[in-house]
PDB file of C-alpha atoms in Angstrom:
ATOM      1  CA  ALA F 706      -8.381  -4.088 -24.644  1.00 85.00           C
ATOM      2  CA  PHE F 707     -10.901  -1.499 -23.386  1.00 93.00           C
ATOM      3  CA  MET F 708     -13.642   0.917 -24.347  1.00 94.00           C
ATOM      4  CA  PRO F 709     -14.405   4.436 -23.070  1.00 93.00           C
ATOM      5  CA  GLY F 710     -16.485   4.754 -19.911  1.00 93.00           C
ATOM      6  CA  THR F 711     -15.688   1.275 -18.562  1.00 95.00           C
ATOM      7  CA  ASP F 712     -14.192   0.754 -15.110  1.00 96.00           C
ATOM      8  CA  CYS F 713     -10.437   0.341 -15.054  1.00 96.00           C
ATOM      9  CA  ASN F 714      -8.978  -2.253 -12.712  1.00 95.00           C
ATOM     10  CA  GLN F 715      -5.537  -2.723 -14.227  1.00 96.00           C
ATOM     11  CA  VAL F 716      -2.522  -0.898 -15.571  1.00 97.00           C
ATOM     12  CA  TYR F 717      -1.391  -1.904 -19.059  1.00 96.00           C
ATOM     13  CA  ILE F 718       2.282  -2.117 -20.022  1.00 96.00           C
ATOM     14  CA  ILE F 719       2.937  -2.895 -23.670  1.00 94.00           C
ATOM     15  CA  GLU F 720       5.643  -5.534 -24.044  1.00 94.00           C
ATOM     16  CA  SER F 721       5.829  -5.789 -27.821  1.00 92.00           C
ATOM     17  CA  GLY F 722       3.947  -4.629 -30.856  1.00 91.00           C
ATOM     18  CA  SER F 723       1.767  -1.549 -30.832  1.00 91.00           C
ATOM     19  CA  MET F 724      -1.744  -0.565 -29.938  1.00 93.00           C
ATOM     20  CA  GLY F 725      -3.913   2.309 -31.036  1.00 92.00           C
ATOM     21  CA  TYR F 726      -5.464   4.656 -28.495  1.00 94.00           C
ATOM     22  CA  LEU F 727      -8.328   6.967 -29.353  1.00 93.00           C
ATOM     23  CA  SER F 728      -9.612   9.310 -26.648  1.00 90.00           C
ATOM     24  CA  ARG F 729     -13.166  10.591 -26.585  1.00 82.00           C
ATOM     25  CA  GLN F 730     -12.012  14.101 -27.491  1.00 79.00           C
ATOM     26  CA  SER F 731      -9.570  13.136 -30.230  1.00 79.00           C
ATOM     27  CA  VAL F 732     -10.161  12.573 -33.918  1.00 79.00           C
ATOM     28  CA  SER F 733      -6.778  10.948 -34.522  1.00 82.00           C
ATOM     29  CA  GLN F 734      -5.448   7.767 -33.003  1.00 88.00           C
ATOM     30  CA  SER F 735      -2.245   7.747 -30.890  1.00 91.00           C
ATOM     31  CA  LEU F 736       0.119   4.850 -31.412  1.00 91.00           C
ATOM     32  CA  CYS F 737       1.281   3.199 -28.162  1.00 92.00           C
ATOM     33  CA  GLY F 738       4.454   1.152 -28.397  1.00 92.00           C
ATOM     34  CA  GLU F 739       6.797  -0.977 -26.345  1.00 92.00           C
ATOM     35  CA  ASP F 740       7.148  -0.050 -22.637  1.00 93.00           C
ATOM     36  CA  GLU F 741       4.210   2.376 -22.801  1.00 94.00           C
ATOM     37  CA  VAL F 742       2.289   2.461 -19.497  1.00 96.00           C
ATOM     38  CA  ILE F 743      -1.439   3.046 -19.806  1.00 97.00           C
ATOM     39  CA  CYS F 744      -3.926   3.847 -16.992  1.00 97.00           C
ATOM     40  CA  MET F 745      -1.217   4.458 -14.357  1.00 96.00           C
ATOM     41  CA  ALA F 746      -3.542   6.643 -12.258  1.00 95.00           C
ATOM     42  CA  SER F 747      -5.751   3.594 -11.646  1.00 96.00           C
ATOM     43  CA  LEU F 748      -3.161   2.276  -9.173  1.00 95.00           C
ATOM     44  CA  TRP F 749      -4.097   5.080  -6.768  1.00 94.00           C
ATOM     45  CA  ALA F 750      -7.592   6.248  -7.687  1.00 94.00           C
ATOM     46  CA  ALA F 751     -10.899   4.982  -8.985  1.00 94.00           C
ATOM     47  CA  TRP F 752     -10.529   5.335 -12.732  1.00 95.00           C
ATOM     48  CA  TYR F 753     -12.722   4.796 -15.739  1.00 94.00           C
ATOM     49  CA  HIS F 754     -11.363   4.549 -19.255  1.00 96.00           C
ATOM     50  CA  ARG F 755     -11.269   7.858 -21.138  1.00 94.00           C
ATOM     51  CA  GLY F 756     -10.765   6.269 -24.542  1.00 94.00           C
ATOM     52  CA  ARG F 757     -10.424   3.077 -26.551  1.00 94.00           C
ATOM     53  CA  LEU F 758      -7.330   0.869 -26.703  1.00 94.00           C
ATOM     54  CA  THR F 759      -7.097  -1.742 -29.456  1.00 91.00           C
ATOM     55  CA  ALA F 760      -4.442  -3.684 -31.308  1.00 85.00           C
ATOM     56  CA  SER F 761      -3.771  -1.781 -34.481  1.00 77.00           C
ATOM     57  CA  HIS F 762      -0.902  -3.461 -36.322  1.00 74.00           C
ATOM     58  CA  GLY F 763      -0.587  -7.229 -36.043  1.00 82.00           C
ATOM     59  CA  THR F 764      -0.119  -8.893 -32.676  1.00 88.00           C
ATOM     60  CA  CYS F 765       0.557  -6.952 -29.498  1.00 89.00           C
ATOM     61  CA  PHE F 766       1.523  -8.363 -26.115  1.00 92.00           C
ATOM     62  CA  TYR F 767       0.898  -6.457 -22.928  1.00 93.00           C
ATOM     63  CA  VAL F 768       1.116  -7.047 -19.194  1.00 95.00           C
ATOM     64  CA  GLY F 769      -1.873  -6.224 -17.016  1.00 95.00           C
ATOM     65  CA  ILE F 770      -1.185  -5.327 -13.388  1.00 96.00           C
ATOM     66  CA  ASN F 771      -4.242  -5.770 -11.175  1.00 97.00           C
ATOM     67  CA  CYS F 772      -4.571  -2.496  -9.241  1.00 96.00           C
ATOM     68  CA  GLU F 773      -6.248  -3.933  -6.163  1.00 95.00           C
ATOM     69  CA  GLU F 774      -3.710  -6.730  -5.804  1.00 95.00           C
ATOM     70  CA  PHE F 775      -0.794  -4.334  -6.397  1.00 94.00           C
ATOM     71  CA  GLY F 776      -2.045  -2.103  -3.567  1.00 92.00           C
ATOM     72  CA  ARG F 777      -2.539  -5.061  -1.252  1.00 93.00           C
ATOM     73  CA  LEU F 778       0.954  -6.440  -1.923  1.00 92.00           C
ATOM     74  CA  ALA F 779       2.719  -3.089  -1.697  1.00 90.00           C
ATOM     75  CA  SER F 780       1.028  -2.171   1.593  1.00 91.00           C
ATOM     76  CA  SER F 781       1.744  -5.586   3.113  1.00 92.00           C
ATOM     77  CA  HIS F 782       5.482  -5.093   2.514  1.00 86.00           C
ATOM     78  CA  GLY F 783       5.432  -1.604   4.079  1.00 86.00           C
ATOM     79  CA  GLY F 784       8.673   0.287   4.626  1.00 88.00           C
ATOM     80  CA  PRO F 785      10.232   3.089   2.608  1.00 88.00           C
ATOM     81  CA  LEU F 786       9.057   1.766  -0.744  1.00 90.00           C
ATOM     82  CA  TRP F 787       5.422   1.772   0.410  1.00 92.00           C
ATOM     83  CA  GLN F 788       5.846   5.301   1.797  1.00 92.00           C
ATOM     84  CA  TYR F 789       7.283   6.406  -1.527  1.00 94.00           C
ATOM     85  CA  LEU F 790       4.448   4.791  -3.497  1.00 95.00           C
ATOM     86  CA  GLN F 791       1.838   6.472  -1.280  1.00 94.00           C
ATOM     87  CA  VAL F 792       3.383   9.917  -1.758  1.00 96.00           C
ATOM     88  CA  PHE F 793       3.956   9.395  -5.490  1.00 97.00           C
ATOM     89  CA  GLY F 794       0.337   8.285  -5.875  1.00 96.00           C
ATOM     90  CA  MET F 795      -0.969  11.377  -4.080  1.00 96.00           C
ATOM     91  CA  LEU F 796       1.173  13.638  -6.262  1.00 97.00           C
ATOM     92  CA  LEU F 797       0.096  11.868  -9.451  1.00 97.00           C
ATOM     93  CA  VAL F 798      -3.612  11.988  -8.586  1.00 96.00           C
ATOM     94  CA  GLY F 799      -3.249  15.636  -7.551  1.00 96.00           C
ATOM     95  CA  THR F 800      -1.642  16.444 -10.898  1.00 96.00           C
ATOM     96  CA  VAL F 801      -4.438  14.691 -12.800  1.00 95.00           C
ATOM     97  CA  GLU F 802      -7.055  16.578 -10.752  1.00 95.00           C
ATOM     98  CA  VAL F 803      -5.388  19.914 -11.525  1.00 96.00           C
ATOM     99  CA  LEU F 804      -5.354  19.078 -15.246  1.00 94.00           C
ATOM    100  CA  GLU F 805      -9.046  18.215 -15.085  1.00 92.00           C
ATOM    101  CA  ASP F 806      -9.858  21.404 -13.109  1.00 95.00           C
ATOM    102  CA  HIS F 807      -8.125  23.446 -15.820  1.00 95.00           C
ATOM    103  CA  GLY F 808     -10.276  21.876 -18.518  1.00 91.00           C
ATOM    104  CA  GLU F 809      -7.570  19.606 -19.945  1.00 89.00           C
ATOM    105  CA  ASP F 810      -8.773  16.540 -21.791  1.00 85.00           C
ATOM    106  CA  LEU F 811      -7.796  13.562 -19.660  1.00 90.00           C
ATOM    107  CA  SER F 812      -6.710  10.363 -21.317  1.00 93.00           C
ATOM    108  CA  ASP F 813      -5.558   6.939 -20.213  1.00 95.00           C
ATOM    109  CA  LEU F 814      -2.064   7.615 -21.560  1.00 95.00           C
ATOM    110  CA  SER F 815       0.714   8.400 -19.109  1.00 93.00           C
ATOM    111  CA  LEU F 816       1.924  11.860 -18.332  1.00 94.00           C
ATOM    112  CA  PRO F 817       5.164  12.780 -20.132  1.00 93.00           C
ATOM    113  CA  MET F 818       8.262  11.057 -18.693  1.00 94.00           C
ATOM    114  CA  GLU F 819       9.717  14.413 -17.566  1.00 96.00           C
ATOM    115  CA  LYS F 820       6.615  15.053 -15.455  1.00 96.00           C
ATOM    116  CA  LEU F 821       6.646  11.544 -13.975  1.00 96.00           C
ATOM    117  CA  SER F 822      10.339  11.906 -13.165  1.00 96.00           C
ATOM    118  CA  HIS F 823       9.656  15.237 -11.462  1.00 97.00           C
ATOM    119  CA  LEU F 824       6.847  13.671  -9.394  1.00 97.00           C
ATOM    120  CA  GLY F 825       9.142  10.763  -8.463  1.00 96.00           C
ATOM    121  CA  ASN F 826      11.918  13.104  -7.313  1.00 97.00           C
ATOM    122  CA  ARG F 827       9.438  15.186  -5.348  1.00 96.00           C
ATOM    123  CA  ALA F 828       7.987  12.064  -3.678  1.00 96.00           C
ATOM    124  CA  GLN F 829      11.465  10.908  -2.700  1.00 95.00           C
ATOM    125  CA  HIS F 830      12.245  14.342  -1.241  1.00 95.00           C
ATOM    126  CA  LEU F 831       9.005  14.398   0.760  1.00 94.00           C
ATOM    127  CA  VAL F 832       9.568  10.885   2.156  1.00 93.00           C
ATOM    128  CA  ARG F 833      13.065  11.881   3.277  1.00 92.00           C
ATOM    129  CA  LYS F 834      11.741  15.056   4.850  1.00 91.00           C
ATOM    130  CA  ALA F 835       9.015  13.156   6.705  1.00 88.00           C
ATOM    131  CA  ALA F 836      11.545  10.601   7.972  1.00 85.00           C
ATOM    132  CA  ARG F 837      13.707  13.404   9.362  1.00 85.00           C
ATOM    133  CA  PHE F 838      10.722  15.097  10.955  1.00 84.00           C
ATOM    134  CA  PHE F 839       9.406  11.983  12.685  1.00 78.00           C
ATOM    135  CA  ARG F 840      12.827  10.844  13.841  1.00 78.00           C
ATOM    136  CA  GLY F 841      13.966  14.331  14.865  1.00 70.00           C
ATOM    137  CA  SER F 842      14.544  14.017  18.594  1.00 46.00           C
ATOM    138  CA  ARG F 843      14.569  10.218  18.738  1.00 57.00           C
ATOM    139  CA  GLY F 844      18.149   9.543  17.662  1.00 49.00           C
ATOM    140  CA  TYR F 845      17.961  10.980  14.176  1.00 45.00           C
ATOM    141  CA  ARG F 846      21.732  10.829  13.724  1.00 46.00           C
ATOM    142  CA  SER F 847      21.932   7.096  14.277  1.00 42.00           C
ATOM    143  CA  GLU F 848      18.866   6.272  12.169  1.00 42.00           C
ATOM    144  CA  SER F 849      19.274   8.786   9.365  1.00 41.00           C
ATOM    145  CA  LYS F 850      22.091   6.950   7.608  1.00 45.00           C
ATOM    146  CA  ALA F 851      20.046   3.753   7.314  1.00 44.00           C
ATOM    147  CA  SER F 852      16.975   5.709   6.277  1.00 44.00           C
ATOM    148  CA  SER F 853      18.883   7.628   3.590  1.00 44.00           C
ATOM    149  CA  THR F 854      20.375   4.402   2.269  1.00 45.00           C
ATOM    150  CA  SER F 855      16.925   2.786   2.066  1.00 45.00           C
ATOM    151  CA  ILE F 856      15.365   5.754   0.344  1.00 44.00           C
ATOM    152  CA  SER F 857      18.247   6.216  -2.092  1.00 44.00           C
ATOM    153  CA  ARG F 858      17.624   2.655  -3.302  1.00 43.00           C
ATOM    154  CA  LEU F 859      13.960   3.292  -4.074  1.00 42.00           C
ATOM    155  CA  ASP F 860      14.496   3.905  -7.758  1.00 41.00           C
ATOM    156  CA  SER F 861      16.366   0.641  -8.203  1.00 40.00           C
ATOM    157  CA  ARG F 862      13.680  -1.206  -6.201  1.00 39.00           C
ATOM    158  CA  LEU F 863      10.984   0.215  -8.444  1.00 39.00           C
ATOM    159  CA  GLU F 864      12.865  -0.916 -11.530  1.00 38.00           C
ATOM    160  CA  PHE F 865      13.085  -4.466 -10.201  1.00 36.00           C
ATOM    161  CA  ALA F 866       9.678  -4.620  -8.494  1.00 37.00           C
ATOM    162  CA  ASP F 867       8.136  -6.510 -11.387  1.00 36.00           C
ATOM    163  CA  SER F 868      10.755  -9.261 -11.108  1.00 33.00           C
ATOM    164  CA  ARG F 869       9.907 -10.059  -7.480  1.00 29.00           C
ATOM    165  CA  PRO F 870       8.020 -13.356  -7.176  1.00 28.00           C
ATOM    166  CA  SER F 871       5.283 -11.863  -4.998  1.00 28.00           C
ATOM    167  CA  LEU F 872       4.432  -9.293  -7.672  1.00 27.00           C
ATOM    168  CA  THR F 873       4.883 -11.339 -10.825  1.00 28.00           C
ATOM    169  CA  ARG F 874       2.416 -14.020  -9.781  1.00 25.00           C
ATOM    170  CA  ASP F 875      -0.332 -11.376  -9.990  1.00 31.00           C
ATOM    171  CA  VAL F 876       0.623 -10.147 -13.446  1.00 36.00           C
ATOM    172  CA  SER F 877      -1.069 -11.755 -16.421  1.00 41.00           C
ATOM    173  CA  ASN F 878       0.200 -11.837 -20.006  1.00 43.00           C
ATOM    174  CA  ASN F 879      -2.347 -10.950 -22.640  1.00 46.00           C
ATOM    175  CA  SER F 880      -2.310 -10.681 -26.388  1.00 41.00           C
ATOM    176  CA  LEU F 881      -4.496  -9.114 -29.016  1.00 42.00           C
ATOM    177  CA  SER F 882      -4.423  -9.601 -32.750  1.00 37.00           C
ATOM    178  CA  VAL F 883      -5.909  -7.628 -35.572  1.00 35.00           C
TER     179      VAL F 883
END
């Protein structure tokens, strides 16, 4: 699927099968399985591949999400979901930069789920806080209930984002065989 040092313009989500990932710094290959998300940071930052991703055991199907098109679609819809994605992206990129500054070996593999969940919760908190701040003296009481309802649904919107027609038309199915 990709080689180290090449530009990354899509996020990979493995649908079935498995792929092998070998980073530049590693001597052993990591096995990536179903629902694994690879190159997530490329949605929010210029990214080049830090390793090699190949099919390793039979056939593997993955979905490629075009980063540029994802950003264009998400920003055109605006609203609380877009605000959340912007904040989450800044937190994710900031976390990756801190890891790099501390000499950690970066890879294309996702951060652990606990870390991603923490960043998601923090992004949601910051979006709520910003909404309260900007609405403060302009009828916060009447608008806050609607805003809280919208923001509390963000997680469910993210789960179903890939089933929306406007997003799925930009997702391509790919397969690799050994």
